């Protein structure tokens, strides 16, 4: 993946530095949320696959880490303003409490729109947005595996093994999504649409990496995964139906159809065996588990609202190259 185009002073300074040998980077304040979210995404990507032509030593270069930590503090502070920390619950009540978080969600009905009304071009836009996550699907949650033990670890491994296709590359969910991209005539290269993804899209992905890469937020990434599994089957059925409505066949819908059945099973494993078992061992972590779930729903709702608002106005939901100035710092979070 190539380094993306900068969106403000911090991402410009970071991109310029990463193009050369590791050296100190000055600490600069982000100008807006586009700048902030891109800085975070670039920093997190150095822990995943990295960028072409960027020295691997940048991953742990101290001043880059300091810059990234400053951006993370800003992002996390806005998250905590957007989503109040839930009250703790007894470990046995964690699955029920996750269900209550889901029941309280009133996010925009994006999957219904895609199933019944979206044009082909709008559907292609949706897939471009989602490619930022689905091309590395499961990876952010996998950071949690070495930090767990016992029943919770076994449960997470069971879910992740399915996400990675049981060891068969053609069944890996990331590969299935690449097949959907090709059927829609899109570039399936890793990170191909990063420059087009607005802050609202990057924030959804940065949330997973923030939770997954910090051991202090282990409960949050488990809650995030649980709520993703609990909200997957019905929307994915609608996504597949939307493609069938537009005339596409099994090669395009396989990714979504696979999730309809698999995630119905994963829902129970993630809520009970993963989060329930984790909180049984660490009861004080139930609030953080529920916080992770609520944050996932909140940022997904902002993402869906962005797409539907733009489409209702007859506009593209993607970021234009000329859109150099982003929204205010909390624009994508709606805080």
Short mmCIF file of C-alpha atoms in Angstrom, two decimals:
data_model
loop_
_atom_site.label_atom_id
_atom_site.label_comp_id
_atom_site.label_asym_id
_atom_site.label_seq_id
_atom_site.Cartn_x
_atom_site.Cartn_y
_atom_site.Cartn_z
CA UNK A 1 0.00 0.00 0.00
CA UNK A 2 1.21 3.49 -0.85
CA UNK A 3 1.24 6.28 1.71
CA UNK A 4 -2.06 8.21 1.47
CA UNK A 5 -2.40 11.86 0.55
CA UNK A 6 -2.17 14.17 3.61
CA UNK A 7 -5.29 15.89 4.94
CA UNK A 8 -3.76 18.45 7.29
CA UNK A 9 -0.53 19.56 8.95
CA UNK A 10 0.01 16.47 11.09
CA UNK A 11 -0.67 13.88 8.39
CA UNK A 12 1.50 15.96 6.01
CA UNK A 13 4.41 16.04 8.47
CA UNK A 14 3.99 12.32 9.17
CA UNK A 15 3.83 11.30 5.51
CA UNK A 16 6.85 13.46 4.70
CA UNK A 17 8.85 11.88 7.52
CA UNK A 18 7.84 8.30 6.69
CA UNK A 19 9.11 8.77 3.14
CA UNK A 20 12.66 9.07 4.51
CA UNK A 21 14.90 7.44 7.07
CA UNK A 22 13.62 7.30 10.68
CA UNK A 23 14.14 10.62 12.43
CA UNK A 24 12.44 12.79 15.00
CA UNK A 25 9.01 14.24 14.14
CA UNK A 26 7.72 17.43 15.78
CA UNK A 27 4.56 17.20 17.88
CA UNK A 28 1.82 19.09 15.99
CA UNK A 29 -1.88 19.51 16.77
CA UNK A 30 -4.35 18.02 14.23
CA UNK A 31 -6.26 20.67 12.29
CA UNK A 32 -9.52 18.70 12.10
CA UNK A 33 -10.96 15.22 12.25
CA UNK A 34 -9.82 14.26 8.74
CA UNK A 35 -6.23 15.02 9.77
CA UNK A 36 -6.58 13.22 13.11
CA UNK A 37 -8.17 10.05 11.76
CA UNK A 38 -5.64 9.73 8.93
CA UNK A 39 -2.72 10.14 11.36
CA UNK A 40 -4.21 7.36 13.49
CA UNK A 41 -4.82 5.10 10.50
CA UNK A 42 -1.27 5.55 9.21
CA UNK A 43 0.16 4.86 12.65
CA UNK A 44 -1.93 1.74 13.14
CA UNK A 45 -1.11 0.45 9.66
CA UNK A 46 2.56 0.36 10.64
CA UNK A 47 1.55 -2.41 13.07
CA UNK A 48 -0.29 -4.31 10.31
CA UNK A 49 1.24 -4.51 6.82
CA UNK A 50 2.92 -1.13 6.56
CA UNK A 51 3.45 0.96 3.44
CA UNK A 52 5.59 0.49 0.35
CA UNK A 53 8.90 2.30 0.69
CA UNK A 54 8.48 3.00 4.42
CA UNK A 55 11.29 1.73 6.65
CA UNK A 56 10.00 -0.90 9.12
CA UNK A 57 12.00 0.84 11.85
CA UNK A 58 9.34 3.59 11.86
CA UNK A 59 6.96 1.23 13.65
CA UNK A 60 8.65 1.88 17.02
CA UNK A 61 10.46 5.18 16.36
CA UNK A 62 10.02 7.12 19.64
CA UNK A 63 8.90 10.52 18.31
CA UNK A 64 6.44 8.86 15.91
CA UNK A 65 5.02 6.90 18.82
CA UNK A 66 4.70 10.16 20.80
CA UNK A 67 2.84 11.77 17.90
CA UNK A 68 0.55 8.77 17.62
CA UNK A 69 -0.14 8.68 21.35
CA UNK A 70 -1.15 12.35 21.31
CA UNK A 71 -3.62 11.58 18.51
CA UNK A 72 -4.93 8.56 20.42
CA UNK A 73 -5.53 10.63 23.54
CA UNK A 74 -7.60 13.07 21.52
CA UNK A 75 -9.59 10.26 19.89
CA UNK A 76 -10.20 8.41 23.14
CA UNK A 77 -11.26 11.57 24.95
CA UNK A 78 -13.90 12.23 22.28
CA UNK A 79 -15.08 8.61 22.48
CA UNK A 80 -15.56 8.90 26.23
CA UNK A 81 -17.55 12.10 25.74
CA UNK A 82 -19.70 10.45 23.08
CA UNK A 83 -20.27 7.18 24.96
CA UNK A 84 -20.66 7.34 28.77
CA UNK A 85 -18.99 4.48 30.62
CA UNK A 86 -21.73 1.92 31.43
CA UNK A 87 -22.34 0.75 34.96
CA UNK A 88 -20.78 -2.63 35.85
CA UNK A 89 -22.98 -5.72 35.86
CA UNK A 90 -22.51 -9.19 37.41
CA UNK A 91 -20.58 -11.54 35.09
CA UNK A 92 -23.63 -13.74 34.53
CA UNK A 93 -25.52 -10.68 33.30
CA UNK A 94 -22.97 -9.64 30.66
CA UNK A 95 -24.68 -11.36 27.68
CA UNK A 96 -28.02 -9.82 28.66
CA UNK A 97 -26.39 -6.40 29.10
CA UNK A 98 -24.83 -6.66 25.64
CA UNK A 99 -28.32 -7.37 24.31
CA UNK A 100 -29.58 -4.26 26.07
CA UNK A 101 -26.83 -2.15 24.46
CA UNK A 102 -27.94 -3.49 21.10
CA UNK A 103 -31.63 -2.89 21.83
CA UNK A 104 -30.89 0.75 22.66
CA UNK A 105 -29.16 1.34 19.33
CA UNK A 106 -31.13 3.60 16.98
CA UNK A 107 -28.60 3.93 14.18
CA UNK A 108 -29.73 4.73 10.62
CA UNK A 109 -31.08 1.74 8.64
CA UNK A 110 -28.22 1.50 6.14
CA UNK A 111 -28.68 -2.22 5.43
CA UNK A 112 -32.37 -1.69 4.62
CA UNK A 113 -31.49 1.06 2.17
CA UNK A 114 -28.87 -1.08 0.45
CA UNK A 115 -31.28 -4.00 0.24
CA UNK A 116 -34.18 -2.08 -1.27
CA UNK A 117 -33.18 1.26 -2.77
CA UNK A 118 -29.45 1.73 -3.36
CA UNK A 119 -28.22 2.24 -6.90
CA UNK A 120 -25.31 0.23 -8.23
CA UNK A 121 -22.99 3.20 -7.81
CA UNK A 122 -24.09 3.70 -4.21
CA UNK A 123 -23.51 0.03 -3.51
CA UNK A 124 -20.04 0.27 -5.05
CA UNK A 125 -19.34 3.25 -2.77
CA UNK A 126 -20.44 1.23 0.26
CA UNK A 127 -18.06 -1.58 -0.67
CA UNK A 128 -15.21 0.89 -1.11
CA UNK A 129 -15.82 2.23 2.39
CA UNK A 130 -16.01 -1.23 3.91
CA UNK A 131 -12.87 -2.43 2.12
CA UNK A 132 -10.80 -0.48 4.67
CA UNK A 133 -11.88 -3.04 7.29
CA UNK A 134 -12.82 -6.16 5.37
CA UNK A 135 -9.46 -6.47 3.61
CA UNK A 136 -7.93 -7.07 7.02
CA UNK A 137 -11.03 -8.60 8.58
CA UNK A 138 -10.48 -10.29 11.94
CA UNK A 139 -6.96 -8.89 12.37
CA UNK A 140 -7.81 -6.11 14.90
CA UNK A 141 -9.61 -8.57 17.17
CA UNK A 142 -6.82 -11.15 16.89
CA UNK A 143 -4.54 -8.86 18.93
CA UNK A 144 -6.57 -10.03 21.95
CA UNK A 145 -5.71 -13.73 21.66
CA UNK A 146 -2.29 -13.71 23.43
CA UNK A 147 -3.75 -11.55 26.22
CA UNK A 148 -6.39 -14.10 27.20
CA UNK A 149 -6.37 -17.51 28.83
CA UNK A 150 -8.71 -20.38 29.51
CA UNK A 151 -12.26 -20.52 28.18
CA UNK A 152 -12.26 -16.94 26.90
CA UNK A 153 -9.15 -17.56 24.80
CA UNK A 154 -10.58 -20.78 23.36
CA UNK A 155 -13.80 -18.97 22.44
CA UNK A 156 -11.97 -16.17 20.64
CA UNK A 157 -9.79 -18.66 18.75
CA UNK A 158 -12.93 -20.54 17.66
CA UNK A 159 -14.48 -17.36 16.22
CA UNK A 160 -11.27 -16.19 14.59
CA UNK A 161 -10.57 -19.58 13.02
CA UNK A 162 -13.82 -19.23 11.06
CA UNK A 163 -12.93 -15.66 10.09
CA UNK A 164 -9.66 -16.95 8.64
CA UNK A 165 -11.40 -19.70 6.70
CA UNK A 166 -10.26 -22.60 8.86
CA UNK A 167 -6.82 -22.34 7.29
CA UNK A 168 -8.08 -22.34 3.68
CA UNK A 169 -7.17 -19.15 1.88
CA UNK A 170 -10.14 -19.25 -0.48
CA UNK A 171 -12.51 -19.28 2.53
CA UNK A 172 -10.88 -16.45 4.44
CA UNK A 173 -13.43 -13.67 4.87
CA UNK A 174 -10.97 -11.07 3.59
CA UNK A 175 -10.54 -13.12 0.41
CA UNK A 176 -14.30 -13.56 0.01
CA UNK A 177 -14.69 -9.79 0.21
CA UNK A 178 -12.05 -9.32 -2.47
CA UNK A 179 -14.21 -11.54 -4.66
CA UNK A 180 -17.18 -9.22 -4.09
CA UNK A 181 -15.00 -6.25 -5.03
CA UNK A 182 -13.92 -7.87 -8.28
CA UNK A 183 -17.52 -8.74 -9.18
CA UNK A 184 -18.41 -5.05 -8.72
CA UNK A 185 -15.55 -3.98 -10.96
CA UNK A 186 -13.50 -2.52 -8.09
CA UNK A 187 -9.78 -2.58 -7.36
CA UNK A 188 -9.19 -5.31 -4.77
CA UNK A 189 -5.67 -4.17 -3.94
CA UNK A 190 -5.12 -3.78 -0.20
CA UNK A 191 -5.83 -0.17 0.79
CA UNK A 192 -6.82 0.93 -2.71
CA UNK A 193 -9.56 3.29 -1.46
CA UNK A 194 -7.88 4.76 1.61
CA UNK A 195 -7.63 8.24 0.06
CA UNK A 196 -11.37 8.18 -0.71
CA UNK A 197 -12.43 7.12 2.81
CA UNK A 198 -13.65 10.05 4.94
CA UNK A 199 -13.00 10.49 8.65
CA UNK A 200 -16.26 8.74 9.57
CA UNK A 201 -15.01 5.58 7.83
CA UNK A 202 -11.50 5.76 9.24
CA UNK A 203 -12.86 6.30 12.76
CA UNK A 204 -14.75 2.98 12.61
CA UNK A 205 -11.51 1.20 11.76
CA UNK A 206 -9.30 3.18 14.11
CA UNK A 207 -11.60 2.23 16.98
CA UNK A 208 -10.81 -1.46 16.48
CA UNK A 209 -7.09 -0.85 16.38
CA UNK A 210 -7.18 1.41 19.44
CA UNK A 211 -8.98 -1.27 21.43
CA UNK A 212 -7.02 -4.17 19.98
CA UNK A 213 -3.52 -2.77 20.45
CA UNK A 214 -3.88 -1.60 24.05
CA UNK A 215 -3.90 -4.28 26.74
CA UNK A 216 -5.63 -1.85 29.13
CA UNK A 217 -8.57 -1.87 26.67
CA UNK A 218 -8.79 -5.64 26.30
CA UNK A 219 -12.36 -5.73 27.59
CA UNK A 220 -13.38 -3.12 25.04
CA UNK A 221 -12.13 -5.09 22.02
CA UNK A 222 -13.99 -8.18 23.32
CA UNK A 223 -17.20 -6.17 23.65
CA UNK A 224 -16.61 -4.70 20.21
CA UNK A 225 -16.29 -8.16 18.67
CA UNK A 226 -19.35 -9.44 20.51
CA UNK A 227 -21.58 -6.63 19.30
CA UNK A 228 -20.28 -7.03 15.74
CA UNK A 229 -21.22 -10.69 15.81
CA UNK A 230 -24.60 -9.90 17.38
CA UNK A 231 -25.43 -7.35 14.66
CA UNK A 232 -24.10 -9.27 11.67
CA UNK A 233 -26.56 -11.88 10.42
CA UNK A 234 -29.57 -9.72 9.48
CA UNK A 235 -27.63 -6.83 7.87
CA UNK A 236 -25.51 -9.26 5.86
CA UNK A 237 -28.64 -11.00 4.61
CA UNK A 238 -29.87 -7.59 3.44
CA UNK A 239 -26.54 -6.74 1.81
CA UNK A 240 -26.66 -9.99 -0.14
CA UNK A 241 -30.27 -9.36 -1.13
CA UNK A 242 -29.33 -5.89 -2.32
CA UNK A 243 -26.74 -7.33 -4.67
CA UNK A 244 -29.21 -9.94 -5.93
CA UNK A 245 -31.72 -7.14 -6.58
CA UNK A 246 -29.07 -5.44 -8.71
CA UNK A 247 -28.58 -8.61 -10.74
CA UNK A 248 -25.48 -10.12 -9.14
CA UNK A 249 -25.01 -13.82 -8.47
CA UNK A 250 -23.32 -16.05 -5.90
CA UNK A 251 -19.78 -14.89 -6.71
CA UNK A 252 -20.70 -11.39 -5.53
CA UNK A 253 -22.91 -12.37 -2.58
CA UNK A 254 -20.83 -15.21 -1.12
CA UNK A 255 -19.09 -12.94 1.40
CA UNK A 256 -22.41 -11.72 2.82
CA UNK A 257 -24.15 -15.09 2.62
CA UNK A 258 -21.28 -16.70 4.56
CA UNK A 259 -21.80 -14.25 7.42
CA UNK A 260 -25.53 -14.93 7.72
CA UNK A 261 -24.99 -18.48 8.95
CA UNK A 262 -21.56 -18.23 10.61
CA UNK A 263 -22.29 -15.15 12.70
CA UNK A 264 -25.52 -16.59 14.10
CA UNK A 265 -23.28 -19.14 15.83
CA UNK A 266 -20.55 -16.62 16.62
CA UNK A 267 -23.07 -14.40 18.40
CA UNK A 268 -23.59 -16.94 21.16
CA UNK A 269 -19.90 -17.79 21.45
CA UNK A 270 -18.85 -14.15 21.64
CA UNK A 271 -21.49 -13.04 24.15
CA UNK A 272 -21.40 -16.03 26.50
CA UNK A 273 -18.15 -17.99 26.11
CA UNK A 274 -15.92 -15.00 25.34
CA UNK A 275 -17.28 -11.95 27.17
CA UNK A 276 -19.12 -13.88 29.86
CA UNK A 277 -16.09 -16.03 30.68
CA UNK A 278 -13.71 -13.07 30.60
CA UNK A 279 -15.86 -11.14 33.07
CA UNK A 280 -16.24 -14.19 35.29
CA UNK A 281 -12.46 -14.07 35.72
CA UNK A 282 -12.31 -10.25 35.87
CA UNK A 283 -15.67 -8.93 37.11
CA UNK A 284 -14.40 -5.34 37.23
CA UNK A 285 -14.06 -5.37 33.44
CA UNK A 286 -17.77 -5.64 32.61
CA UNK A 287 -18.11 -1.86 32.19
CA UNK A 288 -15.27 -1.82 29.68
CA UNK A 289 -16.79 -4.71 27.72
CA UNK A 290 -20.08 -2.83 27.43
CA UNK A 291 -18.24 0.40 26.60
CA UNK A 292 -16.50 -1.29 23.67
CA UNK A 293 -19.82 -2.56 22.36
CA UNK A 294 -21.48 0.85 22.69
CA UNK A 295 -18.59 2.63 20.96
CA UNK A 296 -18.81 0.20 18.04
CA UNK A 297 -22.50 0.94 17.57
CA UNK A 298 -22.05 4.69 17.98
CA UNK A 299 -19.34 5.03 15.33
CA UNK A 300 -21.12 2.64 12.97
CA UNK A 301 -24.22 4.84 13.31
CA UNK A 302 -22.18 7.94 12.42
CA UNK A 303 -20.76 6.11 9.43
CA UNK A 304 -24.22 5.02 8.25
CA UNK A 305 -25.60 8.50 8.78
CA UNK A 306 -22.82 9.98 6.67
CA UNK A 307 -23.60 7.69 3.74
CA UNK A 308 -27.37 8.13 3.88
CA UNK A 309 -27.17 11.92 4.28
CA UNK A 310 -24.86 12.30 1.31
CA UNK A 311 -26.93 9.99 -0.85
CA UNK A 312 -30.17 11.76 0.09
CA UNK A 313 -28.54 14.98 -1.13
CA UNK A 314 -27.56 13.35 -4.42
CA UNK A 315 -23.86 13.47 -3.50
CA UNK A 316 -21.08 10.94 -3.28
CA UNK A 317 -20.32 9.62 0.20
CA UNK A 318 -16.63 9.30 -0.68
CA UNK A 319 -14.02 11.92 -0.09
CA UNK A 320 -13.03 13.98 -3.13
CA UNK A 321 -9.34 14.57 -3.69
CA UNK A 322 -9.99 18.32 -3.68
CA UNK A 323 -11.60 18.08 -0.22
CA UNK A 324 -8.37 19.11 1.50
CA UNK A 325 -10.01 20.78 4.50
CA UNK A 326 -11.87 18.42 6.80
CA UNK A 327 -14.64 18.92 9.32
CA UNK A 328 -14.12 20.16 12.88
CA UNK A 329 -12.13 17.83 15.10
CA UNK A 330 -15.15 15.92 16.43
CA UNK A 331 -17.04 15.97 13.13
CA UNK A 332 -16.95 12.24 12.46
CA UNK A 333 -17.81 11.41 16.06
CA UNK A 334 -20.71 13.82 16.27
CA UNK A 335 -19.82 14.52 19.90
#
